[in-house]
């Protein structure tokens, strides 16, 4: 048998990475926790009388409000989920010392990295599709309980469904950033602890620095450079990009946004720049690692 025939196939590597994720207890515990959180939020919604009245009088406003609430929950939850699972998946071989064995068995460095990325991308797509089904079912049940039918949600304007599609695209961007960030952190730190800590700390720190920049501007009584820095931060641009690409600007950011006005093109370029930087770091550190076979 030739040496080439002994090398693992790419899709075989993807299958192996999928098995690794599926056998992690933390993966299933986080999914269970997500369902519990969603149940709590649903109970909170059902107890709000003004939301019931809004569904009856203005279904479109109710639908946009529900999208913002459920959408924020998904953005936060899916980000944390993929950062934890991704950090573990990218860095576990370094921490356990098995990376040499994997390379010695013929798995290519870049192929292994791409297999992990594809595995996480599939997980992200499944999370998004599953969440849309579950959230849609919850809203349909609430509509039926409050109005006696799902008619208010069936007659929403086409613009809402187009904006929901834009929301899904932004969620895909956000999940892609989380995957690339986990890959970059794992490549830099060569450690599960570092990858997880760096990945999970990035967005909280990124959003909190916007507050510090606003305070610095007030203290120094200078707009420059303090207010301009936030225009080039990843978190604030991700938070505001949906509002910018929507014709009606219905989306409301739950976290920090740039302190100076930005347009959709600017936000997308900043997000794309960070994505490219994370991808380059992840690939370079995978192709030129510290570990030799």
GROMACS .gro file of C-alpha atoms in nm:
model
  293
    1UNK     CA    1   0.000   0.000   0.000
    2UNK     CA    2   0.135   0.342  -0.092
    3UNK     CA    3   0.213   0.615   0.156
    4UNK     CA    4  -0.057   0.834   0.000
    5UNK     CA    5  -0.321   0.569   0.067
    6UNK     CA    6  -0.230   0.564   0.434
    7UNK     CA    7  -0.292   0.935   0.480
    8UNK     CA    8  -0.627   1.015   0.645
    9UNK     CA    9  -0.886   1.168   0.412
   10UNK     CA   10  -1.008   1.520   0.483
   11UNK     CA   11  -1.366   1.411   0.547
   12UNK     CA   12  -1.239   1.130   0.765
   13UNK     CA   13  -1.060   1.394   0.969
   14UNK     CA   14  -1.382   1.598   0.989
   15UNK     CA   15  -1.565   1.288   1.110
   16UNK     CA   16  -1.300   1.236   1.375
   17UNK     CA   17  -1.330   1.597   1.495
   18UNK     CA   18  -1.707   1.561   1.507
   19UNK     CA   19  -1.672   1.256   1.728
   20UNK     CA   20  -1.441   1.448   1.961
   21UNK     CA   21  -1.701   1.720   2.007
   22UNK     CA   22  -1.993   1.481   2.046
   23UNK     CA   23  -1.813   1.294   2.324
   24UNK     CA   24  -1.748   1.605   2.533
   25UNK     CA   25  -1.983   1.623   2.832
   26UNK     CA   26  -1.946   2.003   2.836
   27UNK     CA   27  -2.096   2.020   2.485
   28UNK     CA   28  -2.420   1.856   2.594
   29UNK     CA   29  -2.434   2.039   2.927
   30UNK     CA   30  -2.410   2.374   2.748
   31UNK     CA   31  -2.690   2.273   2.510
   32UNK     CA   32  -2.905   2.175   2.807
   33UNK     CA   33  -2.825   2.505   2.976
   34UNK     CA   34  -2.929   2.690   2.661
   35UNK     CA   35  -3.273   2.528   2.668
   36UNK     CA   36  -3.314   2.622   3.035
   37UNK     CA   37  -3.220   2.984   2.960
   38UNK     CA   38  -3.461   2.996   2.669
   39UNK     CA   39  -3.738   2.862   2.891
   40UNK     CA   40  -3.669   3.134   3.151
   41UNK     CA   41  -3.682   3.406   2.886
   42UNK     CA   42  -4.007   3.266   2.748
   43UNK     CA   43  -4.161   3.273   3.095
   44UNK     CA   44  -4.050   3.635   3.135
   45UNK     CA   45  -4.215   3.726   2.805
   46UNK     CA   46  -4.543   3.555   2.894
   47UNK     CA   47  -4.567   3.754   3.216
   48UNK     CA   48  -4.545   4.092   3.041
   49UNK     CA   49  -4.894   4.226   2.966
   50UNK     CA   50  -4.767   4.505   2.741
   51UNK     CA   51  -4.610   4.249   2.506
   52UNK     CA   52  -4.941   4.066   2.475
   53UNK     CA   53  -5.116   4.392   2.392
   54UNK     CA   54  -4.849   4.478   2.135
   55UNK     CA   55  -4.900   4.147   1.955
   56UNK     CA   56  -5.270   4.226   1.919
   57UNK     CA   57  -5.234   4.590   1.816
   58UNK     CA   58  -4.904   4.597   1.626
   59UNK     CA   59  -4.779   4.249   1.524
   60UNK     CA   60  -4.490   4.392   1.320
   61UNK     CA   61  -4.346   4.583   1.617
   62UNK     CA   62  -4.396   4.270   1.829
   63UNK     CA   63  -4.207   4.060   1.573
   64UNK     CA   64  -3.912   4.302   1.560
   65UNK     CA   65  -3.902   4.318   1.939
   66UNK     CA   66  -3.908   3.938   1.964
   67UNK     CA   67  -3.630   3.916   1.708
   68UNK     CA   68  -3.416   4.156   1.910
   69UNK     CA   69  -3.474   3.966   2.236
   70UNK     CA   70  -3.432   3.615   2.099
   71UNK     CA   71  -3.160   3.734   1.862
   72UNK     CA   72  -2.950   3.883   2.141
   73UNK     CA   73  -2.984   3.563   2.340
   74UNK     CA   74  -2.866   3.361   2.041
   75UNK     CA   75  -2.577   3.594   1.960
   76UNK     CA   76  -2.444   3.578   2.315
   77UNK     CA   77  -2.516   3.210   2.367
   78UNK     CA   78  -2.382   3.088   2.032
   79UNK     CA   79  -2.071   3.303   2.069
   80UNK     CA   80  -1.987   3.168   2.414
   81UNK     CA   81  -2.074   2.815   2.302
   82UNK     CA   82  -1.851   2.823   1.993
   83UNK     CA   83  -1.566   2.996   2.175
   84UNK     CA   84  -1.562   2.729   2.447
   85UNK     CA   85  -1.610   2.432   2.215
   86UNK     CA   86  -1.377   2.581   1.955
   87UNK     CA   87  -1.100   2.664   2.202
   88UNK     CA   88  -1.118   2.312   2.336
   89UNK     CA   89  -1.122   2.155   1.990
   90UNK     CA   90  -0.833   2.362   1.854
   91UNK     CA   91  -0.611   2.338   2.161
   92UNK     CA   92  -0.687   2.001   2.318
   93UNK     CA   93  -0.412   1.817   2.127
   94UNK     CA   94  -0.152   2.070   2.240
   95UNK     CA   95  -0.255   2.045   2.605
   96UNK     CA   96  -0.278   1.665   2.601
   97UNK     CA   97   0.046   1.623   2.406
   98UNK     CA   98  -0.116   1.415   2.130
   99UNK     CA   99  -0.048   1.659   1.846
  100UNK     CA  100   0.275   1.479   1.759
  101UNK     CA  101   0.091   1.150   1.724
  102UNK     CA  102  -0.170   1.305   1.494
  103UNK     CA  103   0.095   1.457   1.268
  104UNK     CA  104   0.299   1.137   1.271
  105UNK     CA  105  -0.001   0.940   1.146
  106UNK     CA  106  -0.011   1.150   0.831
  107UNK     CA  107  -0.267   1.417   0.903
  108UNK     CA  108  -0.165   1.743   0.738
  109UNK     CA  109  -0.132   2.049   0.955
  110UNK     CA  110  -0.354   2.269   0.740
  111UNK     CA  111  -0.600   1.985   0.675
  112UNK     CA  112  -0.641   1.932   1.050
  113UNK     CA  113  -0.704   2.303   1.109
  114UNK     CA  114  -0.959   2.324   0.825
  115UNK     CA  115  -1.132   2.007   0.947
  116UNK     CA  116  -1.176   2.162   1.291
  117UNK     CA  117  -1.308   2.484   1.136
  118UNK     CA  118  -1.553   2.297   0.914
  119UNK     CA  119  -1.674   2.092   1.210
  120UNK     CA  120  -1.742   2.408   1.409
  121UNK     CA  121  -1.908   2.575   1.110
  122UNK     CA  122  -2.146   2.279   1.076
  123UNK     CA  123  -2.223   2.301   1.447
  124UNK     CA  124  -2.290   2.673   1.409
  125UNK     CA  125  -2.526   2.619   1.116
  126UNK     CA  126  -2.713   2.350   1.310
  127UNK     CA  127  -2.737   2.581   1.612
  128UNK     CA  128  -2.882   2.862   1.401
  129UNK     CA  129  -3.130   2.639   1.218
  130UNK     CA  130  -3.239   2.467   1.539
  131UNK     CA  131  -3.277   2.796   1.723
  132UNK     CA  132  -3.492   2.945   1.447
  133UNK     CA  133  -3.722   2.643   1.461
  134UNK     CA  134  -3.750   2.645   1.842
  135UNK     CA  135  -3.793   3.024   1.869
  136UNK     CA  136  -4.047   3.021   1.587
  137UNK     CA  137  -4.243   2.745   1.760
  138UNK     CA  138  -4.240   2.939   2.088
  139UNK     CA  139  -4.372   3.255   1.920
  140UNK     CA  140  -4.640   3.057   1.737
  141UNK     CA  141  -4.755   2.901   2.065
  142UNK     CA  142  -4.763   3.240   2.235
  143UNK     CA  143  -4.959   3.392   1.949
  144UNK     CA  144  -5.209   3.108   1.958
  145UNK     CA  145  -5.246   3.140   2.336
  146UNK     CA  146  -5.289   3.519   2.334
  147UNK     CA  147  -5.496   3.572   2.017
  148UNK     CA  148  -5.641   3.230   1.942
  149UNK     CA  149  -5.445   3.185   1.618
  150UNK     CA  150  -5.109   3.243   1.453
  151UNK     CA  151  -5.262   3.485   1.201
  152UNK     CA  152  -5.081   3.793   1.344
  153UNK     CA  153  -4.747   3.629   1.264
  154UNK     CA  154  -4.858   3.497   0.926
  155UNK     CA  155  -4.933   3.841   0.786
  156UNK     CA  156  -4.610   4.018   0.868
  157UNK     CA  157  -4.474   4.245   0.591
  158UNK     CA  158  -4.214   4.114   0.347
  159UNK     CA  159  -3.966   4.366   0.487
  160UNK     CA  160  -3.962   4.184   0.819
  161UNK     CA  161  -3.869   3.852   0.657
  162UNK     CA  162  -3.597   4.023   0.456
  163UNK     CA  163  -3.461   4.180   0.774
  164UNK     CA  164  -3.477   3.839   0.944
  165UNK     CA  165  -3.261   3.708   0.662
  166UNK     CA  166  -3.013   3.989   0.725
  167UNK     CA  167  -3.013   3.897   1.093
  168UNK     CA  168  -2.927   3.537   1.002
  169UNK     CA  169  -2.637   3.659   0.785
  170UNK     CA  170  -2.501   3.872   1.071
  171UNK     CA  171  -2.528   3.575   1.306
  172UNK     CA  172  -2.328   3.372   1.057
  173UNK     CA  173  -2.063   3.643   1.054
  174UNK     CA  174  -2.056   3.650   1.433
  175UNK     CA  175  -2.018   3.273   1.458
  176UNK     CA  176  -1.747   3.276   1.193
  177UNK     CA  177  -1.554   3.536   1.391
  178UNK     CA  178  -1.586   3.322   1.706
  179UNK     CA  179  -1.444   3.018   1.524
  180UNK     CA  180  -1.152   3.211   1.376
  181UNK     CA  181  -1.080   3.380   1.709
  182UNK     CA  182  -1.066   3.044   1.887
  183UNK     CA  183  -0.829   2.912   1.619
  184UNK     CA  184  -0.601   3.215   1.652
  185UNK     CA  185  -0.597   3.202   2.033
  186UNK     CA  186  -0.516   2.831   2.031
  187UNK     CA  187  -0.241   2.885   1.776
  188UNK     CA  188  -0.081   3.165   1.975
  189UNK     CA  189  -0.102   3.007   2.318
  190UNK     CA  190  -0.055   2.638   2.234
  191UNK     CA  191  -0.264   2.575   2.543
  192UNK     CA  192  -0.629   2.498   2.618
  193UNK     CA  193  -0.632   2.731   2.918
  194UNK     CA  194  -0.487   3.023   2.721
  195UNK     CA  195  -0.712   2.967   2.420
  196UNK     CA  196  -1.027   2.958   2.631
  197UNK     CA  197  -0.930   3.252   2.852
  198UNK     CA  198  -0.822   3.474   2.562
  199UNK     CA  199  -1.126   3.390   2.351
  200UNK     CA  200  -1.381   3.445   2.626
  201UNK     CA  201  -1.217   3.765   2.748
  202UNK     CA  202  -1.192   3.936   2.409
  203UNK     CA  203  -1.548   4.063   2.361
  204UNK     CA  204  -1.613   4.172   2.723
  205UNK     CA  205  -1.286   4.368   2.720
  206UNK     CA  206  -1.356   4.506   2.373
  207UNK     CA  207  -1.699   4.635   2.476
  208UNK     CA  208  -1.581   4.766   2.814
  209UNK     CA  209  -1.301   4.972   2.657
  210UNK     CA  210  -1.567   5.177   2.475
  211UNK     CA  211  -1.683   5.302   2.816
  212UNK     CA  212  -1.322   5.385   2.909
  213UNK     CA  213  -1.278   5.575   2.582
  214UNK     CA  214  -1.591   5.779   2.648
  215UNK     CA  215  -1.465   5.861   2.998
  216UNK     CA  216  -1.123   5.955   2.864
  217UNK     CA  217  -1.287   6.191   2.616
  218UNK     CA  218  -1.481   6.363   2.895
  219UNK     CA  219  -1.181   6.386   3.127
  220UNK     CA  220  -0.944   6.524   2.863
  221UNK     CA  221  -1.221   6.724   2.689
  222UNK     CA  222  -1.082   6.589   2.362
  223UNK     CA  223  -1.274   6.382   2.108
  224UNK     CA  224  -0.960   6.270   1.928
  225UNK     CA  225  -0.832   6.004   1.943
  226UNK     CA  226  -1.062   5.858   2.208
  227UNK     CA  227  -1.392   5.855   2.021
  228UNK     CA  228  -1.229   5.740   1.697
  229UNK     CA  229  -1.075   5.426   1.845
  230UNK     CA  230  -1.415   5.260   1.885
  231UNK     CA  231  -1.474   5.293   1.510
  232UNK     CA  232  -1.210   5.025   1.454
  233UNK     CA  233  -1.301   4.783   1.732
  234UNK     CA  234  -1.452   4.447   1.643
  235UNK     CA  235  -1.723   4.421   1.910
  236UNK     CA  236  -1.886   4.763   1.858
  237UNK     CA  237  -1.894   4.717   1.480
  238UNK     CA  238  -2.046   4.370   1.513
  239UNK     CA  239  -2.305   4.511   1.752
  240UNK     CA  240  -2.420   4.781   1.512
  241UNK     CA  241  -2.379   4.623   1.168
  242UNK     CA  242  -2.732   4.475   1.156
  243UNK     CA  243  -2.888   4.814   1.222
  244UNK     CA  244  -2.671   4.966   0.950
  245UNK     CA  245  -2.759   4.714   0.677
  246UNK     CA  246  -3.133   4.720   0.747
  247UNK     CA  247  -3.323   4.971   0.531
  248UNK     CA  248  -3.555   5.053   0.822
  249UNK     CA  249  -3.284   5.036   1.092
  250UNK     CA  250  -3.511   4.840   1.327
  251UNK     CA  251  -3.236   4.645   1.507
  252UNK     CA  252  -3.121   4.770   1.846
  253UNK     CA  253  -2.771   4.691   1.969
  254UNK     CA  254  -2.761   4.527   2.312
  255UNK     CA  255  -2.399   4.625   2.376
  256UNK     CA  256  -2.151   4.900   2.297
  257UNK     CA  257  -2.151   5.065   1.954
  258UNK     CA  258  -1.891   5.298   1.799
  259UNK     CA  259  -1.879   5.637   1.968
  260UNK     CA  260  -1.854   5.807   1.630
  261UNK     CA  261  -2.095   5.738   1.341
  262UNK     CA  262  -1.997   5.461   1.099
  263UNK     CA  263  -2.169   5.327   0.788
  264UNK     CA  264  -2.236   4.969   0.683
  265UNK     CA  265  -1.935   4.954   0.451
  266UNK     CA  266  -1.701   5.068   0.728
  267UNK     CA  267  -1.843   4.816   0.978
  268UNK     CA  268  -1.817   4.529   0.730
  269UNK     CA  269  -1.458   4.622   0.641
  270UNK     CA  270  -1.357   4.629   1.008
  271UNK     CA  271  -1.523   4.293   1.071
  272UNK     CA  272  -1.362   4.149   0.759
  273UNK     CA  273  -1.022   4.284   0.863
  274UNK     CA  274  -1.041   4.115   1.203
  275UNK     CA  275  -1.163   3.791   1.042
  276UNK     CA  276  -0.870   3.795   0.800
  277UNK     CA  277  -0.623   3.867   1.081
  278UNK     CA  278  -0.756   3.580   1.294
  279UNK     CA  279  -0.749   3.346   0.993
  280UNK     CA  280  -0.391   3.438   0.903
  281UNK     CA  281  -0.274   3.388   1.262
  282UNK     CA  282  -0.450   3.052   1.287
  283UNK     CA  283  -0.314   2.926   0.955
  284UNK     CA  284   0.042   3.052   1.004
  285UNK     CA  285   0.066   2.906   1.353
  286UNK     CA  286  -0.074   2.575   1.227
  287UNK     CA  287   0.158   2.549   0.925
  288UNK     CA  288   0.466   2.664   1.116
  289UNK     CA  289   0.414   2.523   1.467
  290UNK     CA  290   0.656   2.484   1.753
  291UNK     CA  291   0.597   2.108   1.752
  292UNK     CA  292   0.797   1.892   1.510
  293UNK     CA  293   0.709   1.537   1.414
   0.00000   0.00000   0.00000
